[in-house]
PDB file of C-alpha atoms (C1' of nucleotides) in Angstrom:
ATOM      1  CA  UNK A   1       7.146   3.186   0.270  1.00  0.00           C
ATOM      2  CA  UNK A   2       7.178   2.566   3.792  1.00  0.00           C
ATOM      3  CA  UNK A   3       9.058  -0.338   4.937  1.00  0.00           C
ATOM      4  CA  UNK A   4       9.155  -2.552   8.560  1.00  0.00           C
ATOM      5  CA  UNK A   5      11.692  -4.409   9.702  1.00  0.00           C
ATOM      6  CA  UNK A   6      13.278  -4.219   6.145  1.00  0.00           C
ATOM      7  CA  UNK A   7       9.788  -5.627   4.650  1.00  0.00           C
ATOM      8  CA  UNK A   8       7.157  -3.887   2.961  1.00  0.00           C
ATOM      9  CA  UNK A   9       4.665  -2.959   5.651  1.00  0.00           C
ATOM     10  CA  UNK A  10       2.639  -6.058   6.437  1.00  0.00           C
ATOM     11  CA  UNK A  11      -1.436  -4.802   5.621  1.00  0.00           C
ATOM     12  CA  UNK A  12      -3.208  -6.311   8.917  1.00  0.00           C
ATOM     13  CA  UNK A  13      -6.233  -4.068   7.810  1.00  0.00           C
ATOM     14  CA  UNK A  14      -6.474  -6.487   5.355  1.00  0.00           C
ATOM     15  CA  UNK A  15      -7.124  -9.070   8.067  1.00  0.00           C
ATOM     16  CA  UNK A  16      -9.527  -6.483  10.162  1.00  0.00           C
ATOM     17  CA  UNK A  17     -11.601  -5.937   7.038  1.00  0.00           C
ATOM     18  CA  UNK A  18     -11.755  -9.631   6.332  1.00  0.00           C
ATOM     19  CA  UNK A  19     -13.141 -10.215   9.890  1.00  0.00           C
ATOM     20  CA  UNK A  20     -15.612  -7.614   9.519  1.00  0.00           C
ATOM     21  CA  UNK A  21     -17.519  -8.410   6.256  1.00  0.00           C
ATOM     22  CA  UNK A  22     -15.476 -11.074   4.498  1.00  0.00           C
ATOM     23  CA  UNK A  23     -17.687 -13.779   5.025  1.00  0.00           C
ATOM     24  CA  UNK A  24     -18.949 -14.881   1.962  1.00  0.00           C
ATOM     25  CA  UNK A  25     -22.857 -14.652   3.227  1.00  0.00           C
ATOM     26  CA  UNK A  26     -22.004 -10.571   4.294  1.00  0.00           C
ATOM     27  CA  UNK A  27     -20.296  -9.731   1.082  1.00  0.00           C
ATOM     28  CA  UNK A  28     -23.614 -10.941  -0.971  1.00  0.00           C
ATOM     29  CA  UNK A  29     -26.050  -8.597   1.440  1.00  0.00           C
ATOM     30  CA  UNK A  30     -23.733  -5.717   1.230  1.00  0.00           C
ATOM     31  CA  UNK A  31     -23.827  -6.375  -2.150  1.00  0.00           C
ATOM     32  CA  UNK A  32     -27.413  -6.615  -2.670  1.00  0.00           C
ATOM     33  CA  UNK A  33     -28.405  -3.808  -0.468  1.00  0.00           C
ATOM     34  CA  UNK A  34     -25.594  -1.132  -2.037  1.00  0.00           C
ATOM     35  CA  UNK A  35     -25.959  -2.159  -5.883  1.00  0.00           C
ATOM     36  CA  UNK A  36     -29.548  -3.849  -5.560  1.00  0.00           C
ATOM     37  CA  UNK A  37     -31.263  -1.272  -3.153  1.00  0.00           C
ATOM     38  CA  UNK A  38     -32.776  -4.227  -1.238  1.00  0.00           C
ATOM     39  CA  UNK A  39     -33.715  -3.400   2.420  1.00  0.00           C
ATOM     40  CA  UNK A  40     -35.559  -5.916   3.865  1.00  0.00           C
ATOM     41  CA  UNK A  41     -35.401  -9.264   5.421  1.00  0.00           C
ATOM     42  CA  UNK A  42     -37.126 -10.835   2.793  1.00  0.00           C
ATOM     43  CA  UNK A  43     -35.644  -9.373  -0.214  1.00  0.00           C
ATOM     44  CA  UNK A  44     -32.159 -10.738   1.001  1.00  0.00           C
ATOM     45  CA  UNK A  45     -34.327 -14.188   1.361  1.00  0.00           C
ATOM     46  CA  UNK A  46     -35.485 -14.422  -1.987  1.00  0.00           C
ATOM     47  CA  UNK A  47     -32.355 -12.956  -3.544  1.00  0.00           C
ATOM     48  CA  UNK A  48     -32.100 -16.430  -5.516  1.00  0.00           C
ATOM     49  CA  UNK A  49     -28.510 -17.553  -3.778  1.00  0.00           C
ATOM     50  CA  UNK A  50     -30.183 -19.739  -1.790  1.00  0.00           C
ATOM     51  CA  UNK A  51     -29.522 -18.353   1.977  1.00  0.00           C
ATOM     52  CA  UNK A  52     -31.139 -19.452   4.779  1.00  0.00           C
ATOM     53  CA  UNK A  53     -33.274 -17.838   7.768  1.00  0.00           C
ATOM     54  CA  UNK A  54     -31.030 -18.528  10.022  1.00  0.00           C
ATOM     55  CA  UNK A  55     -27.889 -17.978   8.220  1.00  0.00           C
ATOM     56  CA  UNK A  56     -29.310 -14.369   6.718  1.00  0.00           C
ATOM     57  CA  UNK A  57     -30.514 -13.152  10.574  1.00  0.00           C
ATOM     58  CA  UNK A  58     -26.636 -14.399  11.920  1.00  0.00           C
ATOM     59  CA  UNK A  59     -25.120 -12.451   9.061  1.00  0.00           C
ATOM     60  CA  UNK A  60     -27.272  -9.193  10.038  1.00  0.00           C
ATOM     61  CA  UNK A  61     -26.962  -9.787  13.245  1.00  0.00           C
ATOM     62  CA  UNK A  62     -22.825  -9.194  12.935  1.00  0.00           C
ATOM     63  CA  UNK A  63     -23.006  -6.665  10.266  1.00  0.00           C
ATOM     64  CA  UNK A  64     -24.869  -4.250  12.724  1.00  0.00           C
ATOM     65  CA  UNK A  65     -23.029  -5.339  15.663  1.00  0.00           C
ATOM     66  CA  UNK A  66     -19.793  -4.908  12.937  1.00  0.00           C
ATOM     67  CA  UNK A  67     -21.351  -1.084  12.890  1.00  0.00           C
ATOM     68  CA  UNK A  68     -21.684  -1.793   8.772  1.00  0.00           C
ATOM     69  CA  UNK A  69     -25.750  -1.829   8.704  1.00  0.00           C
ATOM     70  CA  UNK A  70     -28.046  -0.171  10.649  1.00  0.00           C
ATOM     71  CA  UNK A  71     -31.950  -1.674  11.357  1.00  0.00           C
ATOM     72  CA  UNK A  72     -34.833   0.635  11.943  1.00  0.00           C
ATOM     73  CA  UNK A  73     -38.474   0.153  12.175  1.00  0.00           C
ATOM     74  CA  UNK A  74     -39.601   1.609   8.582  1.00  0.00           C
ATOM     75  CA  UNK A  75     -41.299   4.629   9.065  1.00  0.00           C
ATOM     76  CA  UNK A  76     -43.733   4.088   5.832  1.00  0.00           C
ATOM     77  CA  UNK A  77     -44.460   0.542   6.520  1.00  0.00           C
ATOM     78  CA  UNK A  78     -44.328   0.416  10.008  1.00  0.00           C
ATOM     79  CA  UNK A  79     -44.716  -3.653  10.584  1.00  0.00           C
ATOM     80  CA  UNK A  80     -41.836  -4.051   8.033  1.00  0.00           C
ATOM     81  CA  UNK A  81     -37.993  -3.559   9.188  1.00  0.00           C
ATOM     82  CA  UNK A  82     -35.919  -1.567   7.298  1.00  0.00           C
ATOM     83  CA  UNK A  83     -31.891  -2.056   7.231  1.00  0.00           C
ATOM     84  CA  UNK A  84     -29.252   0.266   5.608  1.00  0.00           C
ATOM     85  CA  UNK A  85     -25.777   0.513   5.181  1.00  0.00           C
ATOM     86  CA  UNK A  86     -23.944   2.802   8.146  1.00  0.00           C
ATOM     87  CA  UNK A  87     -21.290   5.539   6.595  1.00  0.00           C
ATOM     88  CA  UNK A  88     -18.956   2.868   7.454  1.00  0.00           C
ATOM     89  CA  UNK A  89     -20.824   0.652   5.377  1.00  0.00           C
ATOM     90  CA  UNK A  90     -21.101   2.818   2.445  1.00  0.00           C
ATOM     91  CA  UNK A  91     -17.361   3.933   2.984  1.00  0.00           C
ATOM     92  CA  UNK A  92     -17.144  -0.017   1.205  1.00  0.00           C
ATOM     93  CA  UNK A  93     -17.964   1.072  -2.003  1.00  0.00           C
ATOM     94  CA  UNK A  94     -14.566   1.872  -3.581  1.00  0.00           C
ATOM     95  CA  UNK A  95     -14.022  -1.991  -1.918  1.00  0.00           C
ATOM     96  CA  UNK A  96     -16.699  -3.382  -3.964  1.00  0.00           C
ATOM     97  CA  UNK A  97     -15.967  -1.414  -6.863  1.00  0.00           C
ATOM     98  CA  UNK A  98     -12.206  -2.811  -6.916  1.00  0.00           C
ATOM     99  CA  UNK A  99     -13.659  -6.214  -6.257  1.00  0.00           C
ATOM    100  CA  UNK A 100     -16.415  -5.751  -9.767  1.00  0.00           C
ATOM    101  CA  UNK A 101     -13.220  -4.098 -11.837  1.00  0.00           C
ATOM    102  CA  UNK A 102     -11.231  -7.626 -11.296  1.00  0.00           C
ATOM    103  CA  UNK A 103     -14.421  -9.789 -11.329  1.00  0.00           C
ATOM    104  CA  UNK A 104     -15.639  -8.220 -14.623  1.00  0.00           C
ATOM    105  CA  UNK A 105     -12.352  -8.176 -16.163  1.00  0.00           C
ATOM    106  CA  UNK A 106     -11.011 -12.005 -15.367  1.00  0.00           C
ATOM    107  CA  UNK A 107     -15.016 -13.666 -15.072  1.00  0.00           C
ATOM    108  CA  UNK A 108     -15.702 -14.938 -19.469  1.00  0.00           C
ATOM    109  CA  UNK A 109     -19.213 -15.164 -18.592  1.00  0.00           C
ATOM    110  CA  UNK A 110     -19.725 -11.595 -16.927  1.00  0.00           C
ATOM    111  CA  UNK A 111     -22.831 -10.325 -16.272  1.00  0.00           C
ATOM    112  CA  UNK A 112     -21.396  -6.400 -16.046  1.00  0.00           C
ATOM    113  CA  UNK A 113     -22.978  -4.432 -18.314  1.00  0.00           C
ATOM    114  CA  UNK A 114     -19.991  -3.321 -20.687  1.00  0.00           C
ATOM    115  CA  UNK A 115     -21.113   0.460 -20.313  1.00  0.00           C
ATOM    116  CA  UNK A 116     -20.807   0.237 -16.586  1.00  0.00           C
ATOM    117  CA  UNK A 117     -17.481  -1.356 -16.538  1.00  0.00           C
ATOM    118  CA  UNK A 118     -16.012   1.566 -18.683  1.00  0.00           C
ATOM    119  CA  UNK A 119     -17.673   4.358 -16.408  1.00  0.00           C
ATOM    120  CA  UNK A 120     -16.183   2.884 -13.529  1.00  0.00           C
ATOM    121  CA  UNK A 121     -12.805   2.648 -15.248  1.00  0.00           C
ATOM    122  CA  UNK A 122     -12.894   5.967 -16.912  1.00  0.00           C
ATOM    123  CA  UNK A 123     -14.333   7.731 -13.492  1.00  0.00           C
ATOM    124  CA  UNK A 124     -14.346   5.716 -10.261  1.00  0.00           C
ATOM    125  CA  UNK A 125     -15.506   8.497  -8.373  1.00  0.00           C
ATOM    126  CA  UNK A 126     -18.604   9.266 -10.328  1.00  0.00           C
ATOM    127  CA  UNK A 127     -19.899   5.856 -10.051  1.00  0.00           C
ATOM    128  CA  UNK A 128     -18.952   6.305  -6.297  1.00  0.00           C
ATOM    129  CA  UNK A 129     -21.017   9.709  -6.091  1.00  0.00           C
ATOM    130  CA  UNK A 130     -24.002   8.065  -7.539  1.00  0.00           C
ATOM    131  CA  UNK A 131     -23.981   4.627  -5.630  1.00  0.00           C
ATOM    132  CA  UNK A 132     -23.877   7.439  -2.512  1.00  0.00           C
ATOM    133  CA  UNK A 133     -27.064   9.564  -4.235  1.00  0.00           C
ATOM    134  CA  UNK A 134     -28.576   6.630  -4.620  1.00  0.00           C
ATOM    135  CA  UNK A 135     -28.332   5.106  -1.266  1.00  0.00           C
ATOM    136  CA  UNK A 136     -29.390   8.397   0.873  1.00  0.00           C
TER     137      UNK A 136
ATOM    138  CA  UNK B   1     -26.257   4.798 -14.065  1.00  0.00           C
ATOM    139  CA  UNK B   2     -27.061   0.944 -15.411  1.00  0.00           C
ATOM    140  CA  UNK B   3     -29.994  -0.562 -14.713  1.00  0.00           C
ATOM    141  CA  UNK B   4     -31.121  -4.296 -14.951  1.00  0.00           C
ATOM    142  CA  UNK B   5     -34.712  -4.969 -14.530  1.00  0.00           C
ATOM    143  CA  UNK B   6     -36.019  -1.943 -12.791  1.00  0.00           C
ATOM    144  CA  UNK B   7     -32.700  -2.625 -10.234  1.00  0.00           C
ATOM    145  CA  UNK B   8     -29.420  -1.388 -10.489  1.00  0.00           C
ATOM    146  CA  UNK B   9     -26.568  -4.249 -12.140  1.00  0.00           C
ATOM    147  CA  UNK B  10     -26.477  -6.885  -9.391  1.00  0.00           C
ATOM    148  CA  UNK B  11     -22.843  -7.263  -8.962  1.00  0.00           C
ATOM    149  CA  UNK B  12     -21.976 -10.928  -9.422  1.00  0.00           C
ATOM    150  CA  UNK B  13     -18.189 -10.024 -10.759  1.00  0.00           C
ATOM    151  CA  UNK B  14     -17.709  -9.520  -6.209  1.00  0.00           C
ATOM    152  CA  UNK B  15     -18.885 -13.289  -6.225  1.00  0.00           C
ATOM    153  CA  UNK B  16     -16.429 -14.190  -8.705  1.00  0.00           C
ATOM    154  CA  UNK B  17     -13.838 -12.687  -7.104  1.00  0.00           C
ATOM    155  CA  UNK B  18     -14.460 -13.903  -3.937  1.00  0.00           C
ATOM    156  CA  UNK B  19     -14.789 -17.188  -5.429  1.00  0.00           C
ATOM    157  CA  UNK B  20     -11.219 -17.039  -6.357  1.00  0.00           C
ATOM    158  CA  UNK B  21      -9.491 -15.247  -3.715  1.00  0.00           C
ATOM    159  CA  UNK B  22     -12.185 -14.592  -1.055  1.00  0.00           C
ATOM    160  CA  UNK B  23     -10.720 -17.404   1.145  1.00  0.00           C
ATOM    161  CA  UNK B  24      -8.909 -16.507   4.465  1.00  0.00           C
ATOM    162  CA  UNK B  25      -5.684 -18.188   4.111  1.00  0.00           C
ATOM    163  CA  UNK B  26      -5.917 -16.948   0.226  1.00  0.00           C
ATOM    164  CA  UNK B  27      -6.311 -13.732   1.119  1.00  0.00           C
ATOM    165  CA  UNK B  28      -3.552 -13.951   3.289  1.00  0.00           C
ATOM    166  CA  UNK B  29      -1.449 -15.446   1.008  1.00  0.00           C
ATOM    167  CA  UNK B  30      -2.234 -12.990  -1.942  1.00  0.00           C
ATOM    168  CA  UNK B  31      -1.326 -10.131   0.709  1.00  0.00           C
ATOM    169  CA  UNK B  32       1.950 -11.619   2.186  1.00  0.00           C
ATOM    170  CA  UNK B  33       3.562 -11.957  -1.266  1.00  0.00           C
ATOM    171  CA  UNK B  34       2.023  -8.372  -2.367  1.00  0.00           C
ATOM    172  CA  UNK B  35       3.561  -6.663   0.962  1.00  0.00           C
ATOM    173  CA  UNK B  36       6.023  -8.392   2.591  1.00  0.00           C
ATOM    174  CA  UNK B  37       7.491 -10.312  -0.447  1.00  0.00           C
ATOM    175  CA  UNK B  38       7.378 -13.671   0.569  1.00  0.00           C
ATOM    176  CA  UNK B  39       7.747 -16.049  -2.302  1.00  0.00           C
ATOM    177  CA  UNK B  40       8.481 -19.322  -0.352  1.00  0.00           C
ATOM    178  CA  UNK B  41       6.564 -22.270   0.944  1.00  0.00           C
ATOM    179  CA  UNK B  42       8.432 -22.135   4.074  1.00  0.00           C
ATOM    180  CA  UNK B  43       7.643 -17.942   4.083  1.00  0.00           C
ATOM    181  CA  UNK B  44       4.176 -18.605   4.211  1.00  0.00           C
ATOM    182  CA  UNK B  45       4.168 -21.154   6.629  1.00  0.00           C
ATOM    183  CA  UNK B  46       5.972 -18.751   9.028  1.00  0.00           C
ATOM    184  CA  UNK B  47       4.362 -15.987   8.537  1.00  0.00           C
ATOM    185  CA  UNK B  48       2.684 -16.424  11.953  1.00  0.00           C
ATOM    186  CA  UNK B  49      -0.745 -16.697  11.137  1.00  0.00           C
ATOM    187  CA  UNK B  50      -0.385 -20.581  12.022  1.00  0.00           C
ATOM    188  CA  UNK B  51      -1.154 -21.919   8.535  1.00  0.00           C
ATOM    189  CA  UNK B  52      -0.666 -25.893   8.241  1.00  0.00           C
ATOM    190  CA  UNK B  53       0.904 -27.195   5.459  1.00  0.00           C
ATOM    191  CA  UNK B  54      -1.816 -29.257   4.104  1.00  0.00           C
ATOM    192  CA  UNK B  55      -3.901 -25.893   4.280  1.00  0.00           C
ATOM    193  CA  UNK B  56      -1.437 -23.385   2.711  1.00  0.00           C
ATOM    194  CA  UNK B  57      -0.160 -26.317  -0.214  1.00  0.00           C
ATOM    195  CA  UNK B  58      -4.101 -26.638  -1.037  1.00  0.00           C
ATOM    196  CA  UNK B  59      -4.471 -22.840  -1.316  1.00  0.00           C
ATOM    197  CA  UNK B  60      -1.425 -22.451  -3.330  1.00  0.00           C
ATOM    198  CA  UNK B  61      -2.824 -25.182  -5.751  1.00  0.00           C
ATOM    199  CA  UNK B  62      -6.036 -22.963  -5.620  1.00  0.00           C
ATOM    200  CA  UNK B  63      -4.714 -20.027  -6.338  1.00  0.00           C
ATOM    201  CA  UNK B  64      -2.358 -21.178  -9.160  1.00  0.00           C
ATOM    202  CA  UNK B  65      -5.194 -23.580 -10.691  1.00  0.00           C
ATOM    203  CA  UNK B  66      -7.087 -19.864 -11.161  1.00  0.00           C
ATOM    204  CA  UNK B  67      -3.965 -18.051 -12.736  1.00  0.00           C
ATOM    205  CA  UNK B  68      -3.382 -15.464  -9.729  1.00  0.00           C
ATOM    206  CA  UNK B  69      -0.182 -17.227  -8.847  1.00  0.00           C
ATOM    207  CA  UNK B  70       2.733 -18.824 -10.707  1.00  0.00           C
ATOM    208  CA  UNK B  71       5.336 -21.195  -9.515  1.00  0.00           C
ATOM    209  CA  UNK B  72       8.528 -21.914 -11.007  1.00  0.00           C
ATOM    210  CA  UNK B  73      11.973 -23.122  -9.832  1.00  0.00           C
ATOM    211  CA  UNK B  74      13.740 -20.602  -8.649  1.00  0.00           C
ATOM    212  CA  UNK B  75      17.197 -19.842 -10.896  1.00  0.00           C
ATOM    213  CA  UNK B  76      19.060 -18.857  -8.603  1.00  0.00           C
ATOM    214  CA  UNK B  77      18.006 -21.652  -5.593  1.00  0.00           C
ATOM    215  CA  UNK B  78      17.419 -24.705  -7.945  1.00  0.00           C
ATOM    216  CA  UNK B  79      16.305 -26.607  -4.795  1.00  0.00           C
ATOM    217  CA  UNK B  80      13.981 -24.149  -3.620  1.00  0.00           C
ATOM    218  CA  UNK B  81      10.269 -23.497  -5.354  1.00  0.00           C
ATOM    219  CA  UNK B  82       9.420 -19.728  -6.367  1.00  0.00           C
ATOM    220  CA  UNK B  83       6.176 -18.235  -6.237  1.00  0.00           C
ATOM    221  CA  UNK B  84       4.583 -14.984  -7.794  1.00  0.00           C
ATOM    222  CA  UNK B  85       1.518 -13.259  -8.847  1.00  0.00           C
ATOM    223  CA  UNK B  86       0.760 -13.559 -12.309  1.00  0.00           C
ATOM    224  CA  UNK B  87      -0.397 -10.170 -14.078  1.00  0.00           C
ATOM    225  CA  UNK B  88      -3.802 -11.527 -12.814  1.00  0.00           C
ATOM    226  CA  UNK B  89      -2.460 -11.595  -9.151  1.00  0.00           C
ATOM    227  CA  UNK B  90      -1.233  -8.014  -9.448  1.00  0.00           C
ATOM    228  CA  UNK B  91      -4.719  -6.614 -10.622  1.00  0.00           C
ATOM    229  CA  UNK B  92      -5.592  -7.439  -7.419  1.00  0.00           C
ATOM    230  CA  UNK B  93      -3.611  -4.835  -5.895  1.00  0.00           C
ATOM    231  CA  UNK B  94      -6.382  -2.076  -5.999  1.00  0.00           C
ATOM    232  CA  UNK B  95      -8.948  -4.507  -4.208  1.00  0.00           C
ATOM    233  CA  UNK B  96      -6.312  -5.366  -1.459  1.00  0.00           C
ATOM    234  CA  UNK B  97      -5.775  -1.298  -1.228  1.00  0.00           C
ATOM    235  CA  UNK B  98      -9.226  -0.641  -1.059  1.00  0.00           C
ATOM    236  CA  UNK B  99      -9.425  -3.209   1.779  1.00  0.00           C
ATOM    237  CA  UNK B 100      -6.599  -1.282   3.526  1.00  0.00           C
ATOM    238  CA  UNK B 101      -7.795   2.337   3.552  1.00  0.00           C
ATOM    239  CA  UNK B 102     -11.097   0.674   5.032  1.00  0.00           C
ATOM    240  CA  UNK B 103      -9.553  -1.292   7.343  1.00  0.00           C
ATOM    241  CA  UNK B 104      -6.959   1.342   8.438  1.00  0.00           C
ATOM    242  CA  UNK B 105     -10.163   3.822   9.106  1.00  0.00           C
ATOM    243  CA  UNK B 106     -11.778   1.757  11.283  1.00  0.00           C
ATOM    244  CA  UNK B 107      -9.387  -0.506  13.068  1.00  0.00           C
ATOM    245  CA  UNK B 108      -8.748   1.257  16.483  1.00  0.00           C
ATOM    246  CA  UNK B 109      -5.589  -0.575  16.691  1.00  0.00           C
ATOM    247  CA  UNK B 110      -4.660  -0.757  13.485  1.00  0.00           C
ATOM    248  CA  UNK B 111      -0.554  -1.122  12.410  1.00  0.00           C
ATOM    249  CA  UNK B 112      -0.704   0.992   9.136  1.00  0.00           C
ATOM    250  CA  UNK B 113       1.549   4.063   9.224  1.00  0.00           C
ATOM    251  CA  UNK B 114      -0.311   6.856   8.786  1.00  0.00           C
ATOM    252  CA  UNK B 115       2.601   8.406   6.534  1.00  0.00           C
ATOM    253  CA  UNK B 116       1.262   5.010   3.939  1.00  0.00           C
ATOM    254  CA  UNK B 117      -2.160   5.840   4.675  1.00  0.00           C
ATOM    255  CA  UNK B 118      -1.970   9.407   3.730  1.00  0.00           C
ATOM    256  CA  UNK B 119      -0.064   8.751   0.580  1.00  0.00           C
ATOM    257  CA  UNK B 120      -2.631   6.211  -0.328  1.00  0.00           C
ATOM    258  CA  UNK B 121      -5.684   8.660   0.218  1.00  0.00           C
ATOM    259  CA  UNK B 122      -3.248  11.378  -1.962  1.00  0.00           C
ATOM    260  CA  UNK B 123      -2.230   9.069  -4.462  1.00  0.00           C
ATOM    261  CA  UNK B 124      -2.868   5.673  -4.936  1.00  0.00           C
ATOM    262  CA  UNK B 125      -1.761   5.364  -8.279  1.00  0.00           C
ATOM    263  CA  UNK B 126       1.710   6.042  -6.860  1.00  0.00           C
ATOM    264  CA  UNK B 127       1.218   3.653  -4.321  1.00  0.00           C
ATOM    265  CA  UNK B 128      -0.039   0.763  -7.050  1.00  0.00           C
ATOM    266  CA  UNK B 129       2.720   1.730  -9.546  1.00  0.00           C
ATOM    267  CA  UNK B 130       5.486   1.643  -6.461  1.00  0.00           C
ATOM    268  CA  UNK B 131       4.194  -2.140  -5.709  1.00  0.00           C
ATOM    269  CA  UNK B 132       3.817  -3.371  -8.854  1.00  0.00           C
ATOM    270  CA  UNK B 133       7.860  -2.042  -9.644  1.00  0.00           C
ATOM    271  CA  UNK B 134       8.827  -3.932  -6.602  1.00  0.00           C
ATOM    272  CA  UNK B 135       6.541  -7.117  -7.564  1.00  0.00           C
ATOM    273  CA  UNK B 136       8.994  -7.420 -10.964  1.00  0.00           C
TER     274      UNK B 136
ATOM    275  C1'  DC C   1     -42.959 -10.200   8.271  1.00  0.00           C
ATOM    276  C1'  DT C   2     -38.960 -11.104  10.772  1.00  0.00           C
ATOM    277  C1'  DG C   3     -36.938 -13.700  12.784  1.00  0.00           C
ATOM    278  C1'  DT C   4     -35.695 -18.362  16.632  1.00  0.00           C
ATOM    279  C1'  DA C   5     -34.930 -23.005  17.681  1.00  0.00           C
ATOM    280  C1'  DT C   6     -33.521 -27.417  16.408  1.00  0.00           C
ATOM    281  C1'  DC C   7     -31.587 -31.009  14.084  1.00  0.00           C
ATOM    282  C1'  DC C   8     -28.444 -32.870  11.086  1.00  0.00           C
ATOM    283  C1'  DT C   9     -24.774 -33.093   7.709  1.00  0.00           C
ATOM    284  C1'  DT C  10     -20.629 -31.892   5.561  1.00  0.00           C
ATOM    285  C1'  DA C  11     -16.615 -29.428   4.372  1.00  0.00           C
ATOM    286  C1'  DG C  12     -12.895 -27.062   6.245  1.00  0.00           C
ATOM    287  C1'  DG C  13      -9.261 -27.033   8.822  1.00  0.00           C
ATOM    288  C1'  DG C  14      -5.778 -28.105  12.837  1.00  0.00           C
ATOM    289  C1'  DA C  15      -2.176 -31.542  14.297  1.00  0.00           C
ATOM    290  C1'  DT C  16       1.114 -34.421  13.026  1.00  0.00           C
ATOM    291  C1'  DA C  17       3.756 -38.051  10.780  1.00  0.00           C
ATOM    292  C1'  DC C  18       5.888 -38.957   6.750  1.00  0.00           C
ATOM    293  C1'  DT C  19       8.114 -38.634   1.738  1.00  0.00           C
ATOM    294  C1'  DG C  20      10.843 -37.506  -2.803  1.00  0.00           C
TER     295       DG C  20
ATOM    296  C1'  DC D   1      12.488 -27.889   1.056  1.00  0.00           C
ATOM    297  C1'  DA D   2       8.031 -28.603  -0.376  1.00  0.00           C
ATOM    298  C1'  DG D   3       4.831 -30.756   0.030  1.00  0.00           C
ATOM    299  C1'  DT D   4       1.249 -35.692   1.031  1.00  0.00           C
ATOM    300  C1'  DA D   5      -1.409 -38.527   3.766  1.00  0.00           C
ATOM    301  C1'  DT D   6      -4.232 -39.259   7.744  1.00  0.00           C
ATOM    302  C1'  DC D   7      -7.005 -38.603  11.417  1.00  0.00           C
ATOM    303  C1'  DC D   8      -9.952 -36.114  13.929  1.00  0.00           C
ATOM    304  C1'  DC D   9     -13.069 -32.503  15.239  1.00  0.00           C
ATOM    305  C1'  DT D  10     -15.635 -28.579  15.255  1.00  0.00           C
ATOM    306  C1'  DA D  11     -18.021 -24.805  13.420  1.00  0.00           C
ATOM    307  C1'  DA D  12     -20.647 -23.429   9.486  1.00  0.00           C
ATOM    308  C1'  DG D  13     -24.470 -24.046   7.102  1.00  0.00           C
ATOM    309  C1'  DG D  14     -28.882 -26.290   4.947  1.00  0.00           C
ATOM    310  C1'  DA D  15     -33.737 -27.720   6.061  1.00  0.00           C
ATOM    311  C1'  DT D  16     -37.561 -27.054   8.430  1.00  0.00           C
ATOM    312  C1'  DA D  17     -40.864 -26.050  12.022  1.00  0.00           C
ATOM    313  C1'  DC D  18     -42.408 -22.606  14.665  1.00  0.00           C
ATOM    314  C1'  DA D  19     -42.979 -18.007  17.298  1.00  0.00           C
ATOM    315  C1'  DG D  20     -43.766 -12.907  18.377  1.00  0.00           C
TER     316       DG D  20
END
DNA sequence: CTGTATCCTTAGGGATACTG
DNA sequence: CAGTATCCCTAAGGATACAG
């Protein structure tokens, strides 16, 4: 282990990554746009936790200043905006992962499919690799 | 992978854990006694984040209500109070990694050693085993 | 459809004095 | 030492109307 100053080293990037998406609002549309596939404005809306306009366009408004989403005009539907999680975005993953892992384990009234729960024990990575497929 | 009408699971375990640790100061808290060892009221409060005491006591309360942290008398200090994570607390350890080797990668100024970095990218399992040993 | 602008309310949190 | 008890204050967030 490395030590500092005869302590364990201290884990400010704990901090930094708590400053950058830890806001409970942020977690929920990282969330819903890496597990959920949602991309637009009013998918996050109507995701049933209640956010509002305002709150939702703040929370977008840091994540892509935050470099974690990106916002394009979508190229299908071009009056429609599309976002999308940045490589540093997606690089979350084995954060949200951890995050499901305790959540599922310690939460009595889990909604985590029991299948997916053992995948992601059994082979982290996988379940990382397809989340990625899935997201290009 | 799982699917839940037409959409991929929707994650709600990262709600539940941020429900019970997603706070700042708990967050904090759950870190300083994972990496720097701190056990005591009067640890935390110094820690230099500039936690008040009504703050830090109501987060400890929090945290113990939810079974991440224990307290007890300490054995050896009768006077003083001793607090530790709870087999709960330690699961936590591969979110708060996971949080690291993100924050590390993208803080410019970040404090991690790259020697603790580079072991956790090689081997984390080594790196949760060597915490949990020192967490006994 | 994707946001702003505004108003209003409340909970969270800093400062500090005090207690068993 | 390990907290309570207050007081105060601000920033976060809900509701809603509206705009490009």
């Amino acid at each position: 282990m490395v030590h500092k100053k005869n302590k364990y080293w201290c884990g400010c990037p704990i901090r930094f990554t708590m400053k950058h998406f830890g806001d409970k609002w942020s977690f929920l549309v990282v969330r819903d746009m890496m597990f959920k596939g949602k991309k637009y404005y009013n998918e996050f809306l109507e995701a049933g936790e209640g956010i509002s306009t305002n709150i939702l366009a703040s929370r977008l408004r840091d994540l892509e200043k935050h470099g974690v989403i990106s916002k394009i005009r979508d190229p299908e539907k071009k009056s429609k905006v599309l976002y999308s999680l940045t490589s540093k975005g997606k690089e979350l993953i084995p954060v949200m992962l951890a995050m499901i892992e305790w959540g599922s384990k310690h939460d009595p009234n889990t909604e985590a499919p029991q299948e997916f729960i053992e995948n992601l024990r059994n082979n982290p990575e996988k379940i990382r690799q397809d989340i990625l497929k899935r997201l290009e």
